[in-house]
Amino acid sequence: MEVKSPRGTSDILPGASNVWRRIEQSVAEVMDAFDYQEIRTPIFEHTELFQRGVGETTDIVEKQMYTFEDRGGRSVTLRPEGTAGVVRSYIQHKLYGQGVPQKLWYLQPMFRYERPQAGRNRQFHQFGAEALGSLDPACDVEMIAIPLEVYRRLGITSHRVLLNSIGCPECRPAYRDALRLYFKDKLDQLCPACQGRYDRNPLRILDCKIEGCRSAAAGAPAGAEFLCDECQEHFAEVRSLLDALDISYTVDGRLVRGLDYYTKTVFEVVTDALGAQDALAAGGRYDGLAESLGGPKTPAVGFGAGMERAFLMLQAASVEPIQERPPGVFVVSLGTAAREKAVQLAWQLRRAGVATTMDYRAGVNEERSMRAQMKSAGKSKAQLTLILGDDELARGVVTVRSMTDGSQREVILGDAAVTVLQQLGGGGESRS
């Protein structure tokens, strides 16, 4: 057995996890500011959910899903994206009866079988949001504003917004016909997958990343040319609200996104800093998805954003991660009885909110010397060291040593926790 993680997965090690936590905290704070509630859905769902919801002509369903039969013979799939599961939960638990719009957010692992690249793993993580139950263009704008605000708080500035409208079921058939006419004489330039999409869903050809298909699509008609009056009005208001928020964007008439459920607004937040994997966040409106899955008619809009790509952007921009918080207190003990009391004292401090660590033995009877333990206390960058030996224990005291100036004093053992809290300035909040 080769002891390594499967291809396309990665460990988030100490150090990197501090950067990760910075992203998670920024996401949670922004979602709170926009009044979105967190939802957590299962890692796997019934395969049909993604076939019906994401679309059978998409790359995800055709090539990338981790699908298998469970022991009951049911086909299940590891979650490749977040929206379908959220909508399934919205329908199953009748969240539409609790008022609309339902504003939900998530931060979850996803799974797609792809060729691993920088910023694209087979297990990856996304944060995203969904607003279900409203046609308001303001909800569309929130889906663009939320990731931009996350990036602003993180210090990520190298990005731009691409925007388009792909219409609704009323006006999209005319656009599909125009695309079929355009690609009719270019079928031999398309990859086999796009040749199959020509009849079923020619919009998917515009989303293909293969160079031959991209070249063939370069002169394709733009969807905005075929919008009905309602879609034109909706798109105009989205742009007007973005202008009001001073959010710059570029209208890309051939942006369609890679999932079948989108209607009207689609967008991407892209960067030039990550090479080929240029999308930081993407999303759009999906007014027909809930109904197609058996739920009530529910206009909705959402987005998903890659955590790994935000991580890479932070590294590229040399943005400071959350600083590791050293323990406020390091407990040193000598002797069996003193060690038992040291464990109790550490427990009391931790329950009071003080980050506390102690010297841990390599073996049951391998107690280290006072000098060795004090050396470890220094390396821990703790503010205070509590020293407890059999002599201190017999006198009912503990020595409190400041690791900043080396001063120390003895305090009554029973008062040690209160003394430490006072010296640290009130507890855990002041220990960094």
GROMACS .gro file of C-alpha atoms in nm:
model
  432
    1MET     CA    1   0.000   0.000   0.000
    2GLU     CA    2   0.131   0.343  -0.097
    3VAL     CA    3   0.073   0.580   0.192
    4LYS     CA    4  -0.043   0.894   0.013
    5SER     CA    5  -0.368   1.072  -0.057
    6PRO     CA    6  -0.564   0.979  -0.373
    7ARG     CA    7  -0.483   1.176  -0.687
    8GLY     CA    8  -0.676   1.500  -0.701
    9THR     CA    9  -0.707   1.538  -0.323
   10SER     CA   10  -0.489   1.732  -0.083
   11ASP     CA   11  -0.431   1.775   0.288
   12ILE     CA   12  -0.473   2.114   0.451
   13LEU     CA   13  -0.179   2.118   0.690
   14PRO     CA   14  -0.117   2.339   0.994
   15GLY     CA   15  -0.009   2.679   0.868
   16ALA     CA   16  -0.214   2.651   0.551
   17SER     CA   17  -0.516   2.587   0.771
   18ASN     CA   18  -0.476   2.938   0.914
   19VAL     CA   19  -0.521   3.082   0.563
   20TRP     CA   20  -0.819   2.850   0.519
   21ARG     CA   21  -0.972   2.973   0.843
   22ARG     CA   22  -0.929   3.331   0.730
   23ILE     CA   23  -1.135   3.256   0.419
   24GLU     CA   24  -1.401   3.069   0.620
   25GLN     CA   25  -1.434   3.352   0.871
   26SER     CA   26  -1.462   3.614   0.598
   27VAL     CA   27  -1.731   3.410   0.422
   28ALA     CA   28  -1.934   3.365   0.742
   29GLU     CA   29  -1.907   3.735   0.831
   30VAL     CA   30  -2.018   3.846   0.484
   31MET     CA   31  -2.310   3.602   0.479
   32ASP     CA   32  -2.422   3.738   0.816
   33ALA     CA   33  -2.398   4.092   0.680
   34PHE     CA   34  -2.623   3.998   0.387
   35ASP     CA   35  -2.862   3.808   0.621
   36TYR     CA   36  -2.814   3.459   0.473
   37GLN     CA   37  -2.866   3.146   0.686
   38GLU     CA   38  -2.627   2.851   0.669
   39ILE     CA   39  -2.748   2.517   0.531
   40ARG     CA   40  -2.556   2.187   0.526
   41THR     CA   41  -2.665   1.913   0.286
   42PRO     CA   42  -2.543   1.551   0.251
   43ILE     CA   43  -2.219   1.478   0.070
   44PHE     CA   44  -2.403   1.230  -0.157
   45GLU     CA   45  -2.746   1.245  -0.318
   46HIS     CA   46  -2.954   1.026  -0.548
   47THR     CA   47  -2.792   1.036  -0.892
   48GLU     CA   48  -3.117   1.142  -1.059
   49LEU     CA   49  -3.109   1.472  -0.870
   50PHE     CA   50  -2.801   1.583  -1.062
   51GLN     CA   51  -2.911   1.427  -1.391
   52ARG     CA   52  -3.239   1.619  -1.379
   53GLY     CA   53  -3.112   1.930  -1.208
   54VAL     CA   54  -2.765   1.992  -1.351
   55GLY     CA   55  -2.847   1.854  -1.696
   56GLU     CA   56  -2.754   1.539  -1.887
   57THR     CA   57  -2.567   1.734  -2.158
   58THR     CA   58  -2.329   1.902  -1.911
   59ASP     CA   59  -1.967   1.800  -1.859
   60ILE     CA   60  -2.045   1.733  -1.494
   61VAL     CA   61  -2.305   1.465  -1.567
   62GLU     CA   62  -2.142   1.325  -1.881
   63LYS     CA   63  -1.784   1.302  -1.756
   64GLN     CA   64  -1.717   1.413  -1.400
   65MET     CA   65  -1.956   1.265  -1.145
   66TYR     CA   66  -1.846   1.011  -0.884
   67THR     CA   67  -2.142   0.774  -0.914
   68PHE     CA   68  -2.177   0.430  -0.758
   69GLU     CA   69  -2.435   0.181  -0.635
   70ASP     CA   70  -2.479   0.148  -0.262
   71ARG     CA   71  -2.542  -0.188  -0.097
   72GLY     CA   72  -2.912  -0.151  -0.157
   73GLY     CA   73  -2.858  -0.120  -0.533
   74ARG     CA   74  -2.943   0.252  -0.539
   75SER     CA   75  -2.740   0.483  -0.760
   76VAL     CA   76  -2.588   0.765  -0.556
   77THR     CA   77  -2.346   1.041  -0.651
   78LEU     CA   78  -2.097   1.243  -0.449
   79ARG     CA   79  -2.206   1.606  -0.461
   80PRO     CA   80  -2.046   1.776  -0.767
   81GLU     CA   81  -2.202   2.119  -0.701
   82GLY     CA   82  -2.410   2.286  -0.431
   83THR     CA   83  -2.730   2.422  -0.584
   84ALA     CA   84  -2.917   2.100  -0.664
   85GLY     CA   85  -2.887   1.970  -0.308
   86VAL     CA   86  -2.999   2.301  -0.159
   87VAL     CA   87  -3.305   2.310  -0.385
   88ARG     CA   88  -3.383   1.947  -0.302
   89SER     CA   89  -3.371   2.037   0.070
   90TYR     CA   90  -3.586   2.346   0.007
   91ILE     CA   91  -3.853   2.124  -0.152
   92GLN     CA   92  -3.827   1.831   0.091
   93HIS     CA   93  -3.858   2.045   0.404
   94LYS     CA   94  -4.111   2.288   0.253
   95LEU     CA   95  -3.893   2.587   0.330
   96TYR     CA   96  -4.110   2.787   0.091
   97GLY     CA   97  -4.375   2.780   0.365
   98GLN     CA   98  -4.144   2.974   0.597
   99GLY     CA   99  -4.147   3.292   0.390
  100VAL     CA  100  -3.965   3.398   0.075
  101PRO     CA  101  -3.707   3.457  -0.030
  102GLN     CA  102  -3.523   3.184   0.156
  103LYS     CA  103  -3.164   3.314   0.169
  104LEU     CA  104  -2.927   3.023   0.229
  105TRP     CA  105  -2.549   2.976   0.218
  106TYR     CA  106  -2.308   2.685   0.240
  107LEU     CA  107  -1.939   2.596   0.258
  108GLN     CA  108  -1.891   2.232   0.161
  109PRO     CA  109  -1.664   1.981  -0.014
  110MET     CA  110  -1.756   1.888  -0.373
  111PHE     CA  111  -1.635   1.604  -0.595
  112ARG     CA  112  -1.564   1.591  -0.968
  113TYR     CA  113  -1.351   1.347  -1.164
  114GLU     CA  114  -1.126   1.585  -1.357
  115ARG     CA  115  -0.761   1.611  -1.453
  116PRO     CA  116  -0.604   1.772  -1.145
  117GLN     CA  117  -0.455   2.118  -1.199
  118ALA     CA  118  -0.365   2.414  -0.981
  119GLY     CA  119  -0.692   2.528  -0.826
  120ARG     CA  120  -0.885   2.226  -0.955
  121ASN     CA  121  -0.894   1.909  -0.746
  122ARG     CA  122  -1.118   1.603  -0.755
  123GLN     CA  123  -1.222   1.687  -0.401
  124PHE     CA  124  -1.257   2.063  -0.375
  125HIS     CA  125  -1.446   2.309  -0.159
  126GLN     CA  126  -1.698   2.577  -0.245
  127PHE     CA  127  -1.879   2.850  -0.062
  128GLY     CA  128  -2.198   2.974  -0.214
  129ALA     CA  129  -2.541   3.120  -0.160
  130GLU     CA  130  -2.893   3.073  -0.296
  131ALA     CA  131  -3.191   3.310  -0.279
  132LEU     CA  132  -3.507   3.110  -0.348
  133GLY     CA  133  -3.848   3.264  -0.406
  134SER     CA  134  -3.780   3.605  -0.562
  135LEU     CA  135  -3.758   3.744  -0.916
  136ASP     CA  136  -3.607   4.068  -0.787
  137PRO     CA  137  -3.294   4.169  -0.984
  138ALA     CA  138  -3.156   4.288  -0.649
  139CYS     CA  139  -3.111   3.921  -0.558
  140ASP     CA  140  -2.907   3.868  -0.877
  141VAL     CA  141  -2.687   4.160  -0.779
  142GLU     CA  142  -2.638   4.021  -0.427
  143MET     CA  143  -2.497   3.701  -0.576
  144ILE     CA  144  -2.229   3.908  -0.748
  145ALA     CA  145  -2.175   4.142  -0.455
  146ILE     CA  146  -2.130   3.868  -0.192
  147PRO     CA  147  -1.816   3.703  -0.337
  148LEU     CA  148  -1.674   4.043  -0.428
  149GLU     CA  149  -1.716   4.154  -0.066
  150VAL     CA  150  -1.549   3.834   0.056
  151TYR     CA  151  -1.254   3.902  -0.173
  152ARG     CA  152  -1.238   4.266  -0.064
  153ARG     CA  153  -1.217   4.165   0.302
  154LEU     CA  154  -0.947   3.912   0.217
  155GLY     CA  155  -0.746   4.170   0.023
  156ILE     CA  156  -0.796   3.998  -0.315
  157THR     CA  157  -0.830   4.266  -0.582
  158SER     CA  158  -0.712   4.107  -0.908
  159HIS     CA  159  -1.046   4.009  -1.060
  160ARG     CA  160  -1.323   4.127  -1.291
  161VAL     CA  161  -1.691   4.045  -1.347
  162LEU     CA  162  -1.830   3.897  -1.671
  163LEU     CA  163  -2.208   3.927  -1.713
  164ASN     CA  164  -2.472   3.801  -1.955
  165SER     CA  165  -2.838   3.705  -1.986
  166ILE     CA  166  -2.926   3.379  -2.160
  167GLY     CA  167  -3.300   3.441  -2.158
  168CYS     CA  168  -3.591   3.228  -2.046
  169PRO     CA  169  -3.787   2.932  -2.193
  170GLU     CA  170  -3.990   3.181  -2.396
  171CYS     CA  171  -3.703   3.342  -2.585
  172ARG     CA  172  -3.426   3.082  -2.568
  173PRO     CA  173  -3.561   2.851  -2.845
  174ALA     CA  174  -3.492   3.123  -3.102
  175TYR     CA  175  -3.136   3.153  -2.971
  176ARG     CA  176  -3.087   2.776  -2.992
  177ASP     CA  177  -3.208   2.782  -3.355
  178ALA     CA  178  -2.964   3.062  -3.435
  179LEU     CA  179  -2.676   2.867  -3.279
  180ARG     CA  180  -2.764   2.552  -3.473
  181LEU     CA  181  -2.765   2.752  -3.793
  182TYR     CA  182  -2.429   2.909  -3.705
  183PHE     CA  183  -2.260   2.577  -3.615
  184LYS     CA  184  -2.415   2.380  -3.902
  185ASP     CA  185  -2.112   2.432  -4.127
  186LYS     CA  186  -1.862   2.399  -3.839
  187LEU     CA  187  -1.953   2.056  -3.702
  188ASP     CA  188  -1.625   1.905  -3.819
  189GLN     CA  189  -1.437   2.161  -3.604
  190LEU     CA  190  -1.618   2.055  -3.287
  191CYS     CA  191  -1.511   1.788  -3.039
  192PRO     CA  192  -1.721   1.468  -3.030
  193ALA     CA  193  -1.904   1.583  -2.714
  194CYS     CA  194  -2.006   1.914  -2.874
  195GLN     CA  195  -2.110   1.738  -3.192
  196GLY     CA  196  -2.355   1.546  -2.975
  197ARG     CA  197  -2.470   1.869  -2.810
  198TYR     CA  198  -2.545   2.032  -3.145
  199ASP     CA  199  -2.897   1.885  -3.157
  200ARG     CA  200  -2.963   1.843  -2.785
  201ASN     CA  201  -2.837   2.172  -2.641
  202PRO     CA  202  -2.616   2.392  -2.862
  203LEU     CA  203  -2.566   2.647  -2.580
  204ARG     CA  204  -2.332   2.394  -2.417
  205ILE     CA  205  -2.095   2.430  -2.713
  206LEU     CA  206  -2.025   2.788  -2.603
  207ASP     CA  207  -1.904   2.660  -2.265
  208CYS     CA  208  -1.660   2.403  -2.406
  209LYS     CA  209  -1.297   2.465  -2.308
  210ILE     CA  210  -1.142   2.271  -2.599
  211GLU     CA  211  -0.955   2.512  -2.825
  212GLY     CA  212  -1.114   2.390  -3.150
  213CYS     CA  213  -1.463   2.447  -3.010
  214ARG     CA  214  -1.365   2.785  -2.870
  215SER     CA  215  -1.233   2.895  -3.209
  216ALA     CA  216  -1.544   2.768  -3.387
  217ALA     CA  217  -1.766   2.958  -3.140
  218ALA     CA  218  -1.576   3.286  -3.168
  219GLY     CA  219  -1.827   3.440  -3.410
  220ALA     CA  220  -2.142   3.282  -3.265
  221PRO     CA  221  -2.444   3.507  -3.211
  222ALA     CA  222  -2.485   3.654  -2.863
  223GLY     CA  223  -2.784   3.560  -2.650
  224ALA     CA  224  -2.874   3.922  -2.575
  225GLU     CA  225  -2.986   3.961  -2.937
  226PHE     CA  226  -3.276   3.720  -2.875
  227LEU     CA  227  -3.408   3.830  -2.535
  228CYS     CA  228  -3.780   3.883  -2.490
  229ASP     CA  229  -3.906   4.211  -2.339
  230GLU     CA  230  -3.924   4.068  -1.986
  231CYS     CA  231  -3.568   3.935  -1.999
  232GLN     CA  232  -3.439   4.258  -2.148
  233GLU     CA  233  -3.604   4.457  -1.869
  234HIS     CA  234  -3.466   4.224  -1.601
  235PHE     CA  235  -3.114   4.239  -1.744
  236ALA     CA  236  -3.130   4.618  -1.771
  237GLU     CA  237  -3.223   4.646  -1.402
  238VAL     CA  238  -2.943   4.409  -1.298
  239ARG     CA  239  -2.694   4.631  -1.482
  240SER     CA  240  -2.848   4.947  -1.336
  241LEU     CA  241  -2.817   4.814  -0.980
  242LEU     CA  242  -2.457   4.705  -1.039
  243ASP     CA  243  -2.385   5.057  -1.163
  244ALA     CA  244  -2.551   5.199  -0.850
  245LEU     CA  245  -2.319   4.988  -0.633
  246ASP     CA  246  -2.020   5.097  -0.842
  247ILE     CA  247  -1.948   4.733  -0.935
  248SER     CA  248  -1.773   4.728  -1.270
  249TYR     CA  249  -1.852   4.448  -1.516
  250THR     CA  250  -1.816   4.346  -1.879
  251VAL     CA  251  -2.113   4.212  -2.075
  252ASP     CA  252  -1.999   3.890  -2.245
  253GLY     CA  253  -2.270   3.788  -2.492
  254ARG     CA  254  -2.136   3.432  -2.520
  255LEU     CA  255  -2.115   3.353  -2.149
  256VAL     CA  256  -2.358   3.067  -2.083
  257ARG     CA  257  -2.214   2.877  -1.783
  258GLY     CA  258  -2.187   2.499  -1.773
  259LEU     CA  259  -2.515   2.392  -1.613
  260ASP     CA  260  -2.853   2.346  -1.780
  261TYR     CA  261  -3.065   2.500  -1.507
  262TYR     CA  262  -2.962   2.862  -1.567
  263THR     CA  263  -3.206   3.126  -1.695
  264LYS     CA  264  -3.166   3.499  -1.748
  265THR     CA  265  -2.866   3.632  -1.552
  266VAL     CA  266  -2.537   3.443  -1.562
  267PHE     CA  267  -2.202   3.574  -1.440
  268GLU     CA  268  -1.843   3.485  -1.360
  269VAL     CA  269  -1.583   3.651  -1.140
  270VAL     CA  270  -1.254   3.579  -1.317
  271THR     CA  271  -0.887   3.654  -1.266
  272ASP     CA  272  -0.572   3.651  -1.475
  273ALA     CA  273  -0.361   3.538  -1.178
  274LEU     CA  274  -0.432   3.163  -1.190
  275GLY     CA  275  -0.363   3.067  -1.551
  276ALA     CA  276  -0.622   2.848  -1.721
  277GLN     CA  277  -0.833   2.809  -1.406
  278ASP     CA  278  -0.950   3.170  -1.415
  279ALA     CA  279  -1.297   3.150  -1.255
  280LEU     CA  280  -1.306   3.249  -0.887
  281ALA     CA  281  -1.686   3.251  -0.857
  282ALA     CA  282  -1.979   3.196  -1.090
  283GLY     CA  283  -2.354   3.170  -1.084
  284GLY     CA  284  -2.682   3.295  -1.214
  285ARG     CA  285  -3.059   3.269  -1.206
  286TYR     CA  286  -3.239   2.933  -1.223
  287ASP     CA  287  -3.611   3.006  -1.214
  288GLY     CA  288  -3.725   2.663  -1.331
  289LEU     CA  289  -3.509   2.426  -1.127
  290ALA     CA  290  -3.734   2.373  -0.823
  291GLU     CA  291  -4.036   2.302  -1.044
  292SER     CA  292  -3.837   2.058  -1.261
  293LEU     CA  293  -3.748   1.866  -0.942
  294GLY     CA  294  -4.113   1.837  -0.836
  295GLY     CA  295  -4.139   2.145  -0.617
  296PRO     CA  296  -4.348   2.459  -0.650
  297LYS     CA  297  -4.265   2.723  -0.906
  298THR     CA  298  -3.976   2.906  -0.743
  299PRO     CA  299  -3.768   3.179  -0.903
  300ALA     CA  300  -3.416   3.158  -0.766
  301VAL     CA  301  -3.058   3.277  -0.811
  302GLY     CA  302  -2.727   3.166  -0.665
  303PHE     CA  303  -2.350   3.138  -0.696
  304GLY     CA  304  -2.063   2.909  -0.606
  305ALA     CA  305  -1.700   3.007  -0.541
  306GLY     CA  306  -1.389   2.793  -0.507
  307MET     CA  307  -1.212   2.793  -0.171
  308GLU     CA  308  -0.891   2.651  -0.322
  309ARG     CA  309  -0.877   2.931  -0.576
  310ALA     CA  310  -0.927   3.196  -0.309
  311PHE     CA  311  -0.644   3.025  -0.119
  312LEU     CA  312  -0.416   3.045  -0.423
  313MET     CA  313  -0.507   3.410  -0.473
  314LEU     CA  314  -0.414   3.487  -0.114
  315GLN     CA  315  -0.081   3.315  -0.163
  316ALA     CA  316  -0.016   3.501  -0.489
  317ALA     CA  317  -0.104   3.835  -0.329
  318SER     CA  318   0.105   3.759  -0.017
  319VAL     CA  319  -0.194   3.850   0.200
  320GLU     CA  320  -0.125   3.789   0.568
  321PRO     CA  321  -0.305   3.481   0.704
  322ILE     CA  322  -0.475   3.472   1.039
  323GLN     CA  323  -0.191   3.463   1.285
  324GLU     CA  324  -0.156   3.146   1.485
  325ARG     CA  325  -0.267   3.216   1.839
  326PRO     CA  326  -0.005   3.084   2.079
  327PRO     CA  327  -0.129   2.949   2.409
  328GLY     CA  328  -0.181   3.207   2.678
  329VAL     CA  329  -0.048   2.966   2.942
  330PHE     CA  330   0.202   2.679   2.952
  331VAL     CA  331   0.181   2.453   3.260
  332VAL     CA  332   0.502   2.291   3.385
  333SER     CA  333   0.488   2.020   3.652
  334LEU     CA  334   0.731   1.789   3.833
  335GLY     CA  335   0.615   1.482   4.021
  336THR     CA  336   0.311   1.258   3.989
  337ALA     CA  337   0.086   1.445   4.234
  338ALA     CA  338   0.184   1.781   4.085
  339ARG     CA  339   0.112   1.654   3.737
  340GLU     CA  340  -0.241   1.553   3.832
  341LYS     CA  341  -0.301   1.900   3.976
  342ALA     CA  342  -0.147   2.055   3.661
  343VAL     CA  343  -0.397   1.869   3.441
  344GLN     CA  344  -0.682   1.997   3.660
  345LEU     CA  345  -0.546   2.354   3.644
  346ALA     CA  346  -0.513   2.341   3.264
  347TRP     CA  347  -0.873   2.218   3.244
  348GLN     CA  348  -0.999   2.508   3.459
  349LEU     CA  349  -0.814   2.763   3.245
  350ARG     CA  350  -0.942   2.617   2.919
  351ARG     CA  351  -1.299   2.626   3.047
  352ALA     CA  352  -1.243   2.992   3.133
  353GLY     CA  353  -1.146   3.059   2.772
  354VAL     CA  354  -0.767   3.070   2.812
  355ALA     CA  355  -0.564   2.881   2.551
  356THR     CA  356  -0.355   2.645   2.764
  357THR     CA  357  -0.105   2.371   2.691
  358MET     CA  358   0.140   2.169   2.896
  359ASP     CA  359   0.435   1.938   2.865
  360TYR     CA  360   0.329   1.597   2.739
  361ARG     CA  361   0.539   1.292   2.813
  362ALA     CA  362   0.673   1.077   2.532
  363GLY     CA  363   0.617   0.770   2.752
  364VAL     CA  364   0.427   0.690   3.071
  365ASN     CA  365   0.729   0.722   3.301
  366GLU     CA  366   0.940   0.962   3.096
  367GLU     CA  367   0.905   1.283   3.291
  368ARG     CA  368   1.121   1.560   3.153
  369SER     CA  369   1.338   1.790   3.359
  370MET     CA  370   1.228   2.138   3.465
  371ARG     CA  371   1.483   2.286   3.225
  372ALA     CA  372   1.353   2.089   2.929
  373GLN     CA  373   0.993   2.183   3.009
  374MET     CA  374   1.079   2.552   3.042
  375LYS     CA  375   1.253   2.536   2.705
  376SER     CA  376   0.930   2.400   2.554
  377ALA     CA  377   0.735   2.677   2.727
  378GLY     CA  378   0.958   2.935   2.561
  379LYS     CA  379   0.910   2.779   2.218
  380SER     CA  380   0.532   2.780   2.266
  381LYS     CA  381   0.533   3.163   2.288
  382ALA     CA  382   0.297   3.145   2.585
  383GLN     CA  383   0.260   3.467   2.782
  384LEU     CA  384   0.264   3.293   3.119
  385THR     CA  385   0.413   2.972   3.253
  386LEU     CA  386   0.265   2.808   3.562
  387ILE     CA  387   0.521   2.602   3.754
  388LEU     CA  388   0.396   2.334   3.990
  389GLY     CA  389   0.618   2.084   4.173
  390ASP     CA  390   0.582   1.873   4.482
  391ASP     CA  391   0.717   2.160   4.695
  392GLU     CA  392   0.463   2.408   4.557
  393LEU     CA  393   0.189   2.149   4.592
  394ALA     CA  394   0.279   2.090   4.958
  395ARG     CA  395   0.253   2.465   5.027
  396GLY     CA  396  -0.066   2.502   4.820
  397VAL     CA  397   0.084   2.751   4.577
  398VAL     CA  398   0.183   2.774   4.211
  399THR     CA  399   0.454   2.991   4.057
  400VAL     CA  400   0.331   3.226   3.782
  401ARG     CA  401   0.616   3.333   3.553
  402SER     CA  402   0.587   3.605   3.288
  403MET     CA  403   0.756   3.490   2.969
  404THR     CA  404   0.785   3.851   2.856
  405ASP     CA  405   1.006   3.995   3.130
  406GLY     CA  406   1.096   3.687   3.337
  407SER     CA  407   0.928   3.813   3.655
  408GLN     CA  408   0.749   3.558   3.869
  409ARG     CA  409   0.544   3.529   4.184
  410GLU     CA  410   0.371   3.264   4.389
  411VAL     CA  411  -0.006   3.262   4.418
  412ILE     CA  412  -0.245   3.041   4.610
  413LEU     CA  413  -0.322   2.737   4.400
  414GLY     CA  414  -0.697   2.779   4.438
  415ASP     CA  415  -0.672   3.136   4.308
  416ALA     CA  416  -0.447   3.054   4.012
  417ALA     CA  417  -0.717   3.061   3.745
  418VAL     CA  418  -0.851   3.400   3.860
  419THR     CA  419  -0.496   3.540   3.882
  420VAL     CA  420  -0.413   3.423   3.531
  421LEU     CA  421  -0.732   3.574   3.390
  422GLN     CA  422  -0.652   3.906   3.555
  423GLN     CA  423  -0.291   3.905   3.434
  424LEU     CA  424  -0.394   3.819   3.078
  425GLY     CA  425  -0.647   4.098   3.080
  426GLY     CA  426  -0.972   3.907   3.118
  427GLY     CA  427  -0.928   3.573   2.939
  428GLY     CA  428  -0.914   3.423   2.595
  429GLU     CA  429  -0.987   3.741   2.400
  430SER     CA  430  -0.662   3.905   2.513
  431ARG     CA  431  -0.421   3.617   2.472
  432SER     CA  432  -0.298   3.667   2.116
   0.00000   0.00000   0.00000
